[in-house]
Coordinates of C-alpha atoms in Angstrom, one line a residue:
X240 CA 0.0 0.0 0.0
X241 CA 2.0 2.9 -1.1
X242 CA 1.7 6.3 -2.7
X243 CA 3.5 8.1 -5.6
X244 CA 4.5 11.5 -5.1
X245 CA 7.2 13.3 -7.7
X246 CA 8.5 9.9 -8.7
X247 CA 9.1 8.9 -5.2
X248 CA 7.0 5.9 -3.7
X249 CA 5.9 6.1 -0.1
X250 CA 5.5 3.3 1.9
X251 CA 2.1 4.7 3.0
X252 CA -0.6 7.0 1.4
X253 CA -1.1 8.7 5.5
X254 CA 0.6 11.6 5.9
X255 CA 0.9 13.2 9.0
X256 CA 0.8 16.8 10.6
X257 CA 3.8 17.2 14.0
X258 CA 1.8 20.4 15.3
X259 CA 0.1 20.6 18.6
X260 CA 1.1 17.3 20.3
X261 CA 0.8 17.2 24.2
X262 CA 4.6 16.4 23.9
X263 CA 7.5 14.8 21.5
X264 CA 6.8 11.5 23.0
X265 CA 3.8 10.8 22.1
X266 CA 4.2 12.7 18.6
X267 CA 6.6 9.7 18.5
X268 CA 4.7 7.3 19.2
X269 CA 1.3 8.5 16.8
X270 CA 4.2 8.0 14.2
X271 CA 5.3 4.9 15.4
X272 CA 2.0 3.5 15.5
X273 CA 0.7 4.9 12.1
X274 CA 4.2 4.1 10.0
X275 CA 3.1 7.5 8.0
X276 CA 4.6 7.9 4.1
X277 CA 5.9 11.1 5.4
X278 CA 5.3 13.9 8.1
X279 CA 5.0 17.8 7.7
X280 CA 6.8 20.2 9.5
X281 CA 6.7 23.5 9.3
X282 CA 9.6 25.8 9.5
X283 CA 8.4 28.3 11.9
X284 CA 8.1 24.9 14.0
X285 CA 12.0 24.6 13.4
X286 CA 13.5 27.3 14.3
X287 CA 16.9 26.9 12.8
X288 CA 18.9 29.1 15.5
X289 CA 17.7 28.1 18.5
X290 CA 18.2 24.9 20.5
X291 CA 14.1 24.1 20.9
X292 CA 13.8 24.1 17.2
X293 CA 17.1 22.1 16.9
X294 CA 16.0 19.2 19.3
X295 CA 12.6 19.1 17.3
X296 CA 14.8 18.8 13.7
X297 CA 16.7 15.8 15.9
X298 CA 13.1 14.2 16.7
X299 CA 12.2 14.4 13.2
X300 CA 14.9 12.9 11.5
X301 CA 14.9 9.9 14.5
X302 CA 11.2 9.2 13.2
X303 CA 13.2 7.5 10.1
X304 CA 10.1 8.8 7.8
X305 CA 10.2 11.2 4.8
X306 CA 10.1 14.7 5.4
X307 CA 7.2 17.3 3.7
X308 CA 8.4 21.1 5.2
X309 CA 5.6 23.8 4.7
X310 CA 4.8 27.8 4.5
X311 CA 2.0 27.1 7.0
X312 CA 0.8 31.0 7.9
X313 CA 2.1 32.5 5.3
X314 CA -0.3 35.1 3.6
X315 CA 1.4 36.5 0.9
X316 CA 3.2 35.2 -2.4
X317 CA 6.7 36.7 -0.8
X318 CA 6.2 35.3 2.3
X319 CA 5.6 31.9 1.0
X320 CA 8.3 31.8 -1.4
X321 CA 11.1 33.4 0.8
X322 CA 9.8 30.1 3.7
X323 CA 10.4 27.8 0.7
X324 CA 13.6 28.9 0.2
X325 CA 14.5 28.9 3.8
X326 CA 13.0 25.5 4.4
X327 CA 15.0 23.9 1.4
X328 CA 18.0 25.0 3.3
X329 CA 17.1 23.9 7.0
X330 CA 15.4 20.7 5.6
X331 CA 18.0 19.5 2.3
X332 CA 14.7 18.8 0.3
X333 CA 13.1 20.3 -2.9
X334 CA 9.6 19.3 -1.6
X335 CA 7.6 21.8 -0.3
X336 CA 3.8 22.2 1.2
X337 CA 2.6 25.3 -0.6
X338 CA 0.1 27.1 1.5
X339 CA -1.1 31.0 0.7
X340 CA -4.0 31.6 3.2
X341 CA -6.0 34.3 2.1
X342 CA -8.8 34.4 4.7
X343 CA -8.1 34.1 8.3
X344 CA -10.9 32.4 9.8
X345 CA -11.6 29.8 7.3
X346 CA -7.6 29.6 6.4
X347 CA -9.0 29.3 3.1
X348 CA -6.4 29.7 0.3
X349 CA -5.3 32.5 -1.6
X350 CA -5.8 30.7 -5.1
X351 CA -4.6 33.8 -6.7
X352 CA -1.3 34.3 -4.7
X353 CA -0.9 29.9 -5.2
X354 CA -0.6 30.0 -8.1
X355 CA 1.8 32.8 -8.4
X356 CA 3.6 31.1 -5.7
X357 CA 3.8 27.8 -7.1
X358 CA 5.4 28.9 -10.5
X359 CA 7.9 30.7 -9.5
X360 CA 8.8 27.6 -7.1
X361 CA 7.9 25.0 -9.1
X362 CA 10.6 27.3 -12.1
X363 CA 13.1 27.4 -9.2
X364 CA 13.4 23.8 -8.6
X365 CA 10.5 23.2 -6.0
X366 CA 8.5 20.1 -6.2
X367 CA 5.3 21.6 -4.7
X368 CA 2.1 20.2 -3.0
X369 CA -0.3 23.2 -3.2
X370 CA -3.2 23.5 -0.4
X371 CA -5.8 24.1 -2.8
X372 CA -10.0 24.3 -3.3
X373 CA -11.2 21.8 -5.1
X374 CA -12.1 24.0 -7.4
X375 CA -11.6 22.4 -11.2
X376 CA -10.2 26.0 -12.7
X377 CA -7.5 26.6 -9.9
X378 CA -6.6 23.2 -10.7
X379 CA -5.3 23.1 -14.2
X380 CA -3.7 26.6 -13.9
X381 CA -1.8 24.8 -10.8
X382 CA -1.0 22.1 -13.2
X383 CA 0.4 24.7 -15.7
X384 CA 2.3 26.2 -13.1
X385 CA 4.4 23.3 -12.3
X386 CA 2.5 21.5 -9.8
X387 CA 2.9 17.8 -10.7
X388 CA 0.4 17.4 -7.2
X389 CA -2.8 18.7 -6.4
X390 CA -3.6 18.7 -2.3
X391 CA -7.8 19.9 -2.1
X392 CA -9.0 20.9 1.5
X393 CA -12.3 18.2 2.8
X394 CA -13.0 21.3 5.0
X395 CA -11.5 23.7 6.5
X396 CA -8.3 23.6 8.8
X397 CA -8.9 21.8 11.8
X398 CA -12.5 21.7 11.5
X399 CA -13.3 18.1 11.4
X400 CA -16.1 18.4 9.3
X401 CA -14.7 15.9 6.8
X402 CA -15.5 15.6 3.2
X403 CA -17.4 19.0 3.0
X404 CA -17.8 18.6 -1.1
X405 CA -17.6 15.3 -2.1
X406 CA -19.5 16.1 -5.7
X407 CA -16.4 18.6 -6.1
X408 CA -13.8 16.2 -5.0
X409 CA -15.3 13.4 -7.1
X410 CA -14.9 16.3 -9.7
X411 CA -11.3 16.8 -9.5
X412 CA -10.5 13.2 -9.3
X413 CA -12.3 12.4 -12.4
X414 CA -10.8 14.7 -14.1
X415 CA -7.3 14.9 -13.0
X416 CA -7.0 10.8 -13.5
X417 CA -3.6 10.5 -13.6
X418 CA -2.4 13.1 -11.1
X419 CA -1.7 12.6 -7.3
X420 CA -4.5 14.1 -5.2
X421 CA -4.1 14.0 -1.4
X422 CA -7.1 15.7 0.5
X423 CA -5.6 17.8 3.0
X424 CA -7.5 19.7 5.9
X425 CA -11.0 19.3 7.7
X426 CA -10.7 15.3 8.3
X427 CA -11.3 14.5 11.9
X428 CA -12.7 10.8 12.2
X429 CA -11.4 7.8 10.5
X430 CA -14.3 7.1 7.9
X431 CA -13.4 10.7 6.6
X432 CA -10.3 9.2 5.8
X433 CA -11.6 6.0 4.3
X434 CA -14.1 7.9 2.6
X435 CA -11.5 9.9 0.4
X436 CA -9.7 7.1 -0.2
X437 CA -13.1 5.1 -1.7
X438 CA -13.2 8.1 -3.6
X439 CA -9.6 7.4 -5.6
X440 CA -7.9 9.9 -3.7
X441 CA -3.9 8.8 -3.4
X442 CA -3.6 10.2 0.2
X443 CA -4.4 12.1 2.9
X444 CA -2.9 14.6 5.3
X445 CA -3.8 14.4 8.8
X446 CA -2.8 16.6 11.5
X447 CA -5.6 18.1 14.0
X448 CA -7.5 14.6 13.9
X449 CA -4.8 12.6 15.7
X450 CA -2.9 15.6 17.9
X451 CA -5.7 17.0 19.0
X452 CA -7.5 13.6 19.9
X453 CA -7.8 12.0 24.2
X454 CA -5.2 9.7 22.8
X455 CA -3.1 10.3 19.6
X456 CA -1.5 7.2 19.3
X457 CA -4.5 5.1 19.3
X458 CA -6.5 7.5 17.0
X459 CA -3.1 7.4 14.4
X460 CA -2.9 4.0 13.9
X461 CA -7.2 3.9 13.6
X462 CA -6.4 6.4 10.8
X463 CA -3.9 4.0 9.4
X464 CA -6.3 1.4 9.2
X465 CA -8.8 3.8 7.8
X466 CA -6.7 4.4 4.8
X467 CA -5.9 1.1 4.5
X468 CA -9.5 0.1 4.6
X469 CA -10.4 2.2 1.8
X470 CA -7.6 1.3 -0.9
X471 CA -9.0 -2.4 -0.4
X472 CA -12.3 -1.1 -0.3
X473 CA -11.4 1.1 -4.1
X474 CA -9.3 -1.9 -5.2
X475 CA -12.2 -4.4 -4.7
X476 CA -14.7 -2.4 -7.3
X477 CA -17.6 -1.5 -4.6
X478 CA -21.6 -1.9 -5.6
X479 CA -23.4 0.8 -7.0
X480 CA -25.8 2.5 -5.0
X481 CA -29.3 1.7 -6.0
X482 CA -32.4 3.8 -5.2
X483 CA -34.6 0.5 -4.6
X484 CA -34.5 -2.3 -2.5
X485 CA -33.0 -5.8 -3.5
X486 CA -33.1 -8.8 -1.6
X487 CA -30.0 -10.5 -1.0
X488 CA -31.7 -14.0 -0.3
X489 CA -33.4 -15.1 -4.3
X490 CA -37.0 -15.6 -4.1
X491 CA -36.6 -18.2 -7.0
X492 CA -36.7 -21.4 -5.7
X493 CA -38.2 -20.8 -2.3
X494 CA -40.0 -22.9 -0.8
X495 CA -44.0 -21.7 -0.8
X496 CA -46.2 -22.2 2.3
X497 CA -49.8 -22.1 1.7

């Protein structure tokens, strides 16, 4: 069960947030117990000149799990782009989670300033996952831009209101058939997970969900499951709904009591 991204297979289509855990131990442990494809970090997280965000760095790289950076908070196009360049230096990666928020309390993004952002990264060297709408339009001009990866919210950040527009997301999937989607944002139960898997996405990004749950580690490796549940579930070609009853004992051949 793994997950193409840029050329680069991941052992697993779960990727996870390191925000707001109650402590580094049990962000170590979510990990351990979820065996993520790769984990975000942002670089206001990592602070490159102090020893906080040093021991942090030292976490990470323990974790043995491929590293995403981001430009979480950032609100403009120079903002984002000068975090991308400072996180390819602190991190030693060309991959880069592009976020431009352009409303504060949905953290909805800036599609303008994305796009913007993600050419000139993507003509800089960048291989960037853009936090995106699911919105078919923003879409291709990301894909003209460079973007070789398309990440739509489900809802807004750490909402947990889950797939908010699947006819959308069903939308882009269709047809964007060959590209990497990973929902990202507004999943906060397992079956949101599964769900977006079902619906062909090739991953998801978790954060809120499992550091903000009573237990983390349990709830990360539920989420694991969850994603594995639904690749089976997509690989195993599901029924069709049907708008009418059908009984799943045959009437033909039943024995008749009069």
């Amino acid at each position: 069960m793994s997950a193409e991204f840029y050329g680069v297979s991941l052992r697993s289509p779960l990727m996870m947030g390191t925000a707001q855990y109650p402590s580094p131990e049990i962000l170590r442990e979510a990990v351990q117990a979820a065996l993520p494809g790769l984990v975000t970090v942002s670089l206001r997280r990592e602070s490159a000149g102090e020893q906080a965000g040093q021991s942090f760095w030292s976490l990470i790289r323990d974790l043995n799990v491929s590293v995403l950076p981001n430009t979480a908070g950032c609100y403009t196009v120079k903002e984002a782009v000068t975090t991308a360049h400072m996180a390819r230096e602190v991190f030693n990666t060309e991959w880069i989670k592009l976020e431009v928020i352009g409303e504060p309390d949905t953290l909805q993004p800036d599609v303008f300033g994305l796009v913007e952002a993600a050419r000139i990264l993507s003509e800089d060297g960048f291989k960037v996952f853009p936090y995106t709408t699911e919105d078919l339009i923003v879409a291709e001009k990301l894909m003209a831009a460079g973007c070789e990866v398309l990440m739509p919210w489900g809802a807004p950040i750490g909402s947990g209101k889950g797939l908010n527009n699947v006819f959308g997301l069903r939308a882009l999937r269709a047809h964007f058939p060959g590209v990497p989607l990973v929902v990202d944002a507004g999943i906060g139960v397992p079956s949101h997970a599964l769900r977006a898997m079902e619906l062909g996405y090739d991953a998801v990004m978790i954060n809120t969900a499992i550091a903000g749950a009573g237990d983390p580690v349990t709830m990360a490796r539920a989420f694991s499951l969850a994603v594995e549940a639904g690749v089976l579930a997509r690989e195993a070609d599901p029924m069709e709904e049907r708008d009418m009853a059908v009984p799943s004992t045959p009437v033909i051949g039943k024995a008749m009591l009069s």
